[in-house]
PDB file of C-alpha atoms in Angstrom:
ATOM      1  CA  SER N   5     -40.477  15.768  10.008  1.00  0.00           C
ATOM      2  CA  TYR N   6     -41.710  13.020  11.990  1.00  0.00           C
ATOM      3  CA  ASP N   7     -40.940  12.813  15.727  1.00  0.00           C
ATOM      4  CA  LEU N   8     -40.977   9.954  18.300  1.00  0.00           C
ATOM      5  CA  THR N   9     -41.223  10.867  21.830  1.00  0.00           C
ATOM      6  CA  GLN N  10     -40.141   9.152  24.941  1.00  0.00           C
ATOM      7  CA  PRO N  11     -39.633   9.588  28.400  1.00  0.00           C
ATOM      8  CA  PRO N  12     -36.528  10.582  29.950  1.00  0.00           C
ATOM      9  CA  SER N  13     -36.894   8.659  32.924  1.00  0.00           C
ATOM     10  CA  VAL N  14     -38.316   5.787  34.214  1.00  0.00           C
ATOM     11  CA  SER N  15     -37.486   4.161  37.925  1.00  0.00           C
ATOM     12  CA  VAL N  16     -38.310   0.444  38.656  1.00  0.00           C
ATOM     13  CA  SER N  17     -37.842  -1.668  41.705  1.00  0.00           C
ATOM     14  CA  PRO N  18     -35.932  -4.770  40.894  1.00  0.00           C
ATOM     15  CA  GLY N  19     -38.530  -7.573  40.316  1.00  0.00           C
ATOM     16  CA  GLN N  20     -40.992  -5.490  38.899  1.00  0.00           C
ATOM     17  CA  THR N  21     -42.532  -4.499  35.588  1.00  0.00           C
ATOM     18  CA  ALA N  22     -40.935  -1.515  33.978  1.00  0.00           C
ATOM     19  CA  THR N  23     -42.864   0.090  30.789  1.00  0.00           C
ATOM     20  CA  ILE N  24     -41.202   2.962  28.478  1.00  0.00           C
ATOM     21  CA  THR N  25     -43.718   4.192  25.928  1.00  0.00           C
ATOM     22  CA  CYS N  26     -43.083   5.918  22.590  1.00  0.00           C
ATOM     23  CA  SER N  27     -45.290   8.133  20.913  1.00  0.00           C
ATOM     24  CA  GLY N  28     -45.984   9.011  17.318  1.00  0.00           C
ATOM     25  CA  HIS N  29     -48.743  10.142  15.056  1.00  0.00           C
ATOM     26  CA  LYS N  30     -50.197   6.920  13.712  1.00  0.00           C
ATOM     27  CA  LEU N  31     -47.142   5.164  15.120  1.00  0.00           C
ATOM     28  CA  GLU N  32     -49.360   1.501  14.959  1.00  0.00           C
ATOM     29  CA  ASP N  33     -48.761   1.939  11.010  1.00  0.00           C
ATOM     30  CA  MET N  34     -45.596   1.588  11.265  1.00  0.00           C
ATOM     31  CA  PHE N  35     -43.053  -1.247  12.704  1.00  0.00           C
ATOM     32  CA  VAL N  36     -41.225  -0.041  15.875  1.00  0.00           C
ATOM     33  CA  CYS N  37     -37.948  -1.458  17.054  1.00  0.00           C
ATOM     34  CA  TRP N  38     -36.130  -1.036  20.511  1.00  0.00           C
ATOM     35  CA  TYR N  39     -32.608  -0.813  21.768  1.00  0.00           C
ATOM     36  CA  GLN N  40     -31.022  -1.228  25.036  1.00  0.00           C
ATOM     37  CA  GLN N  41     -27.671   0.627  25.169  1.00  0.00           C
ATOM     38  CA  LYS N  42     -26.014  -0.011  28.389  1.00  0.00           C
ATOM     39  CA  ALA N  43     -23.138   2.510  29.677  1.00  0.00           C
ATOM     40  CA  GLY N  44     -20.188   2.697  27.574  1.00  0.00           C
ATOM     41  CA  GLN N  45     -21.471   0.122  24.877  1.00  0.00           C
ATOM     42  CA  SER N  46     -22.769   0.092  21.432  1.00  0.00           C
ATOM     43  CA  PRO N  47     -26.760   0.007  21.146  1.00  0.00           C
ATOM     44  CA  GLU N  48     -28.365  -3.635  21.259  1.00  0.00           C
ATOM     45  CA  LEU N  49     -31.554  -4.630  19.293  1.00  0.00           C
ATOM     46  CA  VAL N  50     -33.906  -5.879  21.659  1.00  0.00           C
ATOM     47  CA  VAL N  51     -37.612  -6.036  20.271  1.00  0.00           C
ATOM     48  CA  TYR N  52     -37.949  -5.731  16.429  1.00  0.00           C
ATOM     49  CA  GLN N  53     -41.106  -5.600  13.928  1.00  0.00           C
ATOM     50  CA  ASP N  54     -43.300  -4.549  16.980  1.00  0.00           C
ATOM     51  CA  THR N  55     -43.322  -7.458  18.973  1.00  0.00           C
ATOM     52  CA  LYS N  56     -40.325  -9.864  18.042  1.00  0.00           C
ATOM     53  CA  ARG N  57     -37.092 -10.945  20.177  1.00  0.00           C
ATOM     54  CA  PRO N  58     -33.641 -11.262  18.475  1.00  0.00           C
ATOM     55  CA  LEU N  59     -32.149 -14.442  19.538  1.00  0.00           C
ATOM     56  CA  GLY N  60     -30.224 -14.348  22.589  1.00  0.00           C
ATOM     57  CA  ILE N  61     -32.899 -11.762  24.023  1.00  0.00           C
ATOM     58  CA  PRO N  62     -34.493 -12.684  27.289  1.00  0.00           C
ATOM     59  CA  GLU N  63     -38.221 -13.161  27.329  1.00  0.00           C
ATOM     60  CA  ARG N  64     -38.954 -10.667  29.824  1.00  0.00           C
ATOM     61  CA  PHE N  65     -38.638  -8.027  27.206  1.00  0.00           C
ATOM     62  CA  SER N  66     -41.182  -7.741  25.282  1.00  0.00           C
ATOM     63  CA  GLY N  67     -42.925  -5.114  23.031  1.00  0.00           C
ATOM     64  CA  SER N  68     -46.671  -3.815  21.641  1.00  0.00           C
ATOM     65  CA  ASN N  69     -47.793  -1.218  19.246  1.00  0.00           C
ATOM     66  CA  SER N  70     -51.112   0.232  18.995  1.00  0.00           C
ATOM     67  CA  GLY N  71     -52.574   3.880  18.112  1.00  0.00           C
ATOM     68  CA  ASN N  72     -50.038   5.978  18.768  1.00  0.00           C
ATOM     69  CA  THR N  73     -47.953   4.479  21.340  1.00  0.00           C
ATOM     70  CA  ALA N  74     -45.349   1.852  21.357  1.00  0.00           C
ATOM     71  CA  THR N  75     -44.368   0.368  24.267  1.00  0.00           C
ATOM     72  CA  LEU N  76     -41.347  -1.707  25.608  1.00  0.00           C
ATOM     73  CA  THR N  77     -42.424  -4.030  28.487  1.00  0.00           C
ATOM     74  CA  ILE N  78     -39.424  -5.508  30.937  1.00  0.00           C
ATOM     75  CA  SER N  79     -41.113  -8.010  33.209  1.00  0.00           C
ATOM     76  CA  GLY N  80     -38.991  -9.079  36.311  1.00  0.00           C
ATOM     77  CA  THR N  81     -36.616  -6.369  35.711  1.00  0.00           C
ATOM     78  CA  GLN N  82     -33.419  -7.114  36.519  1.00  0.00           C
ATOM     79  CA  ALA N  83     -30.468  -4.549  37.904  1.00  0.00           C
ATOM     80  CA  MET N  84     -28.758  -5.888  34.492  1.00  0.00           C
ATOM     81  CA  ASP N  85     -31.310  -3.642  32.781  1.00  0.00           C
ATOM     82  CA  GLU N  86     -30.343  -0.753  33.659  1.00  0.00           C
ATOM     83  CA  ALA N  87     -29.759   1.148  30.511  1.00  0.00           C
ATOM     84  CA  ASP N  88     -30.742   3.662  28.107  1.00  0.00           C
ATOM     85  CA  TYR N  89     -33.643   2.499  25.837  1.00  0.00           C
ATOM     86  CA  TYR N  90     -34.508   3.653  22.343  1.00  0.00           C
ATOM     87  CA  CYS N  91     -37.370   3.207  20.107  1.00  0.00           C
ATOM     88  CA  GLN N  92     -37.064   3.325  16.330  1.00  0.00           C
ATOM     89  CA  ALA N  93     -39.262   3.612  13.316  1.00  0.00           C
ATOM     90  CA  TRP N  94     -38.959   3.754   9.689  1.00  0.00           C
ATOM     91  CA  ASP N  95     -40.868   6.873   7.609  1.00  0.00           C
ATOM     92  CA  SER N  96     -40.756   7.628   3.949  1.00  0.00           C
ATOM     93  CA  SER N  97     -37.363   6.034   3.872  1.00  0.00           C
ATOM     94  CA  THR N  98     -36.189   8.070   7.057  1.00  0.00           C
ATOM     95  CA  VAL N  99     -35.185   6.220  10.319  1.00  0.00           C
ATOM     96  CA  ILE N 100     -36.324   8.006  13.255  1.00  0.00           C
ATOM     97  CA  PHE N 101     -34.962   7.506  17.039  1.00  0.00           C
ATOM     98  CA  GLY N 102     -37.032   8.244  20.005  1.00  0.00           C
ATOM     99  CA  GLY N 103     -35.196  10.622  22.281  1.00  0.00           C
ATOM    100  CA  GLY N 104     -34.338   7.917  24.732  1.00  0.00           C
ATOM    101  CA  THR N 105     -35.408   6.762  28.020  1.00  0.00           C
ATOM    102  CA  THR N 106     -32.641   6.136  30.864  1.00  0.00           C
ATOM    103  CA  LEU N 107     -34.115   3.059  32.912  1.00  0.00           C
ATOM    104  CA  THR N 108     -33.091   3.120  36.634  1.00  0.00           C
ATOM    105  CA  VAL N 109     -33.381   0.061  38.644  1.00  0.00           C
ATOM    106  CA  LEU N 110     -33.758   1.021  42.304  1.00  0.00           C
TER     107      LEU N 110
ATOM    108  CA  GLN G 190     -21.152 -13.734  14.136  1.00  0.00           C
ATOM    109  CA  VAL G 191     -20.277 -10.758  11.851  1.00  0.00           C
ATOM    110  CA  GLN G 192     -18.359  -7.790  13.670  1.00  0.00           C
ATOM    111  CA  LEU G 193     -18.036  -4.278  12.552  1.00  0.00           C
ATOM    112  CA  GLN G 194     -15.164  -2.518  12.866  1.00  0.00           C
ATOM    113  CA  GLU G 195     -15.185   1.212  11.981  1.00  0.00           C
ATOM    114  CA  SER G 196     -12.419   3.379  11.791  1.00  0.00           C
ATOM    115  CA  GLY G 197     -11.613   7.175  11.581  1.00  0.00           C
ATOM    116  CA  PRO G 198      -9.215  10.189  12.256  1.00  0.00           C
ATOM    117  CA  GLY G 199      -9.938  10.514  15.644  1.00  0.00           C
ATOM    118  CA  LEU G 200      -9.903  14.652  15.397  1.00  0.00           C
ATOM    119  CA  VAL G 201     -11.049  16.788  12.630  1.00  0.00           C
ATOM    120  CA  LYS G 202     -10.561  20.255  12.023  1.00  0.00           C
ATOM    121  CA  PRO G 203     -13.947  22.516  11.429  1.00  0.00           C
ATOM    122  CA  SER G 204     -14.888  23.380   7.732  1.00  0.00           C
ATOM    123  CA  GLU G 205     -12.609  19.997   6.978  1.00  0.00           C
ATOM    124  CA  THR G 206     -14.398  16.817   5.819  1.00  0.00           C
ATOM    125  CA  LEU G 207     -14.876  13.818   8.349  1.00  0.00           C
ATOM    126  CA  SER G 208     -13.833  10.241   6.547  1.00  0.00           C
ATOM    127  CA  LEU G 209     -15.270   7.280   8.016  1.00  0.00           C
ATOM    128  CA  THR G 210     -15.174   3.458   7.255  1.00  0.00           C
ATOM    129  CA  CYS G 211     -16.666   0.418   9.151  1.00  0.00           C
ATOM    130  CA  THR G 212     -14.970  -2.892   7.544  1.00  0.00           C
ATOM    131  CA  VAL G 213     -17.383  -6.140   7.865  1.00  0.00           C
ATOM    132  CA  SER G 214     -15.647  -9.198   9.134  1.00  0.00           C
ATOM    133  CA  ASP G 215     -17.136 -11.838   7.037  1.00  0.00           C
ATOM    134  CA  GLY G 216     -17.703 -10.872   3.673  1.00  0.00           C
ATOM    135  CA  SER G 217     -21.689 -10.441   3.936  1.00  0.00           C
ATOM    136  CA  ILE G 218     -21.165  -7.200   2.599  1.00  0.00           C
ATOM    137  CA  THR G 219     -23.163  -7.975  -0.356  1.00  0.00           C
ATOM    138  CA  THR G 220     -25.785  -9.516   0.980  1.00  0.00           C
ATOM    139  CA  TYR G 221     -27.298  -6.931   3.519  1.00  0.00           C
ATOM    140  CA  HIS G 222     -27.993  -3.340   3.716  1.00  0.00           C
ATOM    141  CA  TRP G 223     -26.252  -0.790   6.046  1.00  0.00           C
ATOM    142  CA  SER G 224     -26.543   2.609   8.177  1.00  0.00           C
ATOM    143  CA  TRP G 225     -24.224   4.877   9.960  1.00  0.00           C
ATOM    144  CA  VAL G 226     -25.691   6.220  13.085  1.00  0.00           C
ATOM    145  CA  ARG G 227     -24.003   9.028  15.588  1.00  0.00           C
ATOM    146  CA  GLN G 228     -24.306   9.658  19.202  1.00  0.00           C
ATOM    147  CA  PRO G 229     -22.837  13.152  20.407  1.00  0.00           C
ATOM    148  CA  PRO G 230     -21.407  13.218  24.105  1.00  0.00           C
ATOM    149  CA  GLY G 231     -24.652  12.672  26.753  1.00  0.00           C
ATOM    150  CA  LYS G 232     -26.981  12.816  24.163  1.00  0.00           C
ATOM    151  CA  GLY G 233     -29.545  10.248  21.745  1.00  0.00           C
ATOM    152  CA  LEU G 234     -28.921   8.194  18.866  1.00  0.00           C
ATOM    153  CA  GLU G 235     -28.892  10.272  15.354  1.00  0.00           C
ATOM    154  CA  TRP G 236     -29.416   8.088  12.096  1.00  0.00           C
ATOM    155  CA  ILE G 237     -27.171   9.529   9.106  1.00  0.00           C
ATOM    156  CA  ALA G 238     -27.482   7.465   6.548  1.00  0.00           C
ATOM    157  CA  HIS G 239     -28.717   4.219   5.047  1.00  0.00           C
ATOM    158  CA  ILE G 240     -27.487   2.053   1.846  1.00  0.00           C
ATOM    159  CA  PHE G 241     -28.690  -1.088   0.341  1.00  0.00           C
ATOM    160  CA  HIS G 242     -26.521  -3.565  -0.993  1.00  0.00           C
ATOM    161  CA  SER G 243     -27.765  -2.297  -4.361  1.00  0.00           C
ATOM    162  CA  GLY G 244     -26.167   1.102  -4.071  1.00  0.00           C
ATOM    163  CA  ILE G 245     -29.344   2.637  -3.151  1.00  0.00           C
ATOM    164  CA  THR G 246     -28.890   5.555  -0.515  1.00  0.00           C
ATOM    165  CA  ASN G 247     -31.190   6.983   1.884  1.00  0.00           C
ATOM    166  CA  TYR G 248     -30.372  10.332   4.215  1.00  0.00           C
ATOM    167  CA  ASN G 249     -31.354  12.063   7.352  1.00  0.00           C
ATOM    168  CA  PRO G 250     -33.091  15.271   5.287  1.00  0.00           C
ATOM    169  CA  SER G 251     -30.876  17.678   7.964  1.00  0.00           C
ATOM    170  CA  LEU G 252     -27.643  15.645   7.030  1.00  0.00           C
ATOM    171  CA  ARG G 253     -28.526  14.906   3.384  1.00  0.00           C
ATOM    172  CA  SER G 254     -26.310  17.796   1.685  1.00  0.00           C
ATOM    173  CA  ARG G 255     -23.054  17.232   3.566  1.00  0.00           C
ATOM    174  CA  ALA G 256     -23.383  13.126   3.847  1.00  0.00           C
ATOM    175  CA  THR G 257     -21.942  10.787   1.272  1.00  0.00           C
ATOM    176  CA  ILE G 258     -22.436   6.908   2.140  1.00  0.00           C
ATOM    177  CA  SER G 259     -20.562   4.089  -0.354  1.00  0.00           C
ATOM    178  CA  LEU G 260     -19.826   0.522  -0.683  1.00  0.00           C
ATOM    179  CA  ASP G 261     -16.722  -0.693  -1.201  1.00  0.00           C
ATOM    180  CA  THR G 262     -17.100  -4.403  -1.735  1.00  0.00           C
ATOM    181  CA  SER G 263     -13.407  -5.348  -3.005  1.00  0.00           C
ATOM    182  CA  ARG G 264     -12.476  -4.128   0.465  1.00  0.00           C
ATOM    183  CA  SER G 265     -15.870  -4.911   2.589  1.00  0.00           C
ATOM    184  CA  GLN G 266     -15.953  -1.455   3.769  1.00  0.00           C
ATOM    185  CA  ILE G 267     -18.989   1.300   4.044  1.00  0.00           C
ATOM    186  CA  SER G 268     -17.797   4.333   3.958  1.00  0.00           C
ATOM    187  CA  LEU G 269     -19.128   7.660   5.036  1.00  0.00           C
ATOM    188  CA  GLU G 270     -18.134  11.221   4.402  1.00  0.00           C
ATOM    189  CA  LEU G 271     -19.497  14.243   6.394  1.00  0.00           C
ATOM    190  CA  LYS G 272     -18.391  17.797   4.489  1.00  0.00           C
ATOM    191  CA  SER G 273     -17.897  20.888   6.124  1.00  0.00           C
ATOM    192  CA  VAL G 274     -17.892  19.731   9.705  1.00  0.00           C
ATOM    193  CA  THR G 275     -18.516  21.820  12.994  1.00  0.00           C
ATOM    194  CA  ALA G 276     -18.110  21.365  16.646  1.00  0.00           C
ATOM    195  CA  ALA G 277     -21.883  19.795  16.219  1.00  0.00           C
ATOM    196  CA  ASP G 278     -20.519  17.014  14.325  1.00  0.00           C
ATOM    197  CA  THR G 279     -18.497  15.725  17.719  1.00  0.00           C
ATOM    198  CA  ALA G 280     -20.053  12.006  18.350  1.00  0.00           C
ATOM    199  CA  VAL G 281     -19.653   8.341  18.354  1.00  0.00           C
ATOM    200  CA  TYR G 282     -20.175   7.150  15.209  1.00  0.00           C
ATOM    201  CA  TYR G 283     -21.307   3.366  14.789  1.00  0.00           C
ATOM    202  CA  CYS G 284     -21.993   1.636  11.463  1.00  0.00           C
ATOM    203  CA  ALA G 285     -24.717  -1.146  11.621  1.00  0.00           C
ATOM    204  CA  ARG G 286     -26.326  -3.682   9.833  1.00  0.00           C
ATOM    205  CA  ARG G 287     -30.145  -3.590   8.701  1.00  0.00           C
ATOM    206  CA  HIS G 288     -32.078  -6.943   9.926  1.00  0.00           C
ATOM    207  CA  PHE G 289     -33.722  -8.964   7.254  1.00  0.00           C
ATOM    208  CA  GLY G 290     -37.461  -8.837   7.283  1.00  0.00           C
ATOM    209  CA  SER G 291     -40.388  -6.120   7.211  1.00  0.00           C
ATOM    210  CA  GLY G 292     -39.581  -2.895   8.749  1.00  0.00           C
ATOM    211  CA  PHE G 293     -35.982  -1.342   9.509  1.00  0.00           C
ATOM    212  CA  SER G 294     -34.040  -2.306  12.525  1.00  0.00           C
ATOM    213  CA  LEU G 295     -30.288  -2.625  12.768  1.00  0.00           C
ATOM    214  CA  ASP G 296     -29.188  -6.045  14.436  1.00  0.00           C
ATOM    215  CA  VAL G 297     -25.537  -5.746  14.576  1.00  0.00           C
ATOM    216  CA  TRP G 298     -23.298  -2.804  15.732  1.00  0.00           C
ATOM    217  CA  GLY G 299     -20.074  -1.856  15.637  1.00  0.00           C
ATOM    218  CA  ARG G 300     -18.273  -0.278  19.086  1.00  0.00           C
ATOM    219  CA  GLY G 301     -17.926   2.852  17.447  1.00  0.00           C
ATOM    220  CA  THR G 302     -15.251   5.222  16.462  1.00  0.00           C
ATOM    221  CA  THR G 303     -15.002   8.642  18.490  1.00  0.00           C
ATOM    222  CA  VAL G 304     -14.787  12.121  16.282  1.00  0.00           C
ATOM    223  CA  THR G 305     -14.082  15.076  17.715  1.00  0.00           C
ATOM    224  CA  VAL G 306     -14.233  18.423  15.680  1.00  0.00           C
ATOM    225  CA  SER G 307     -11.807  21.030  16.985  1.00  0.00           C
ATOM    226  CA  SER G 308      -9.061  23.156  15.416  1.00  0.00           C
TER     227      SER G 308
END
């Protein structure tokens, strides 16, 4: 089975750049998306097709995917960005989620 | 904006069958494709199943033998049945809409329904 690996936690200071990685074998061959889940809420799509933002998602959220690693970057991180983040890909008609990364804004 | 509303029994006994429904508010059930995703308490997201508006289905290999996803277009509902449940099936269950375009992403989610498996 295909696995996506994320760091369990990332910390960032307000205003700085947060980087969350998602690793998988030849991940660049798949489209990756990212979800934000705040405490007690449903997940929300923040990046799809590696780099695209849904309507209403701030420009500070960006994505990339190269080699074996996809990356979610949050520029100028705000306190409201504190949440769990999940990467997700689709392989052989199966949806795979990463284990999730807790972003703490200190 | 479309809304998804999950509903379920709340509490299910071990070995029984869990039945959930998701109601789509705007009648777009025949236009989009749909998934069920669950999240055990304090844990990450787990994809369960997906159904295309044509009725074609895909399942998480680890749940394929127990799960059935279906559409009821007359009621604008997506259903999920999970047989022979155990405590490990305790989770918040979400339905979600697949975003149009390449790849696979879920752009609209319901609020989720909590299911507890306990005798």
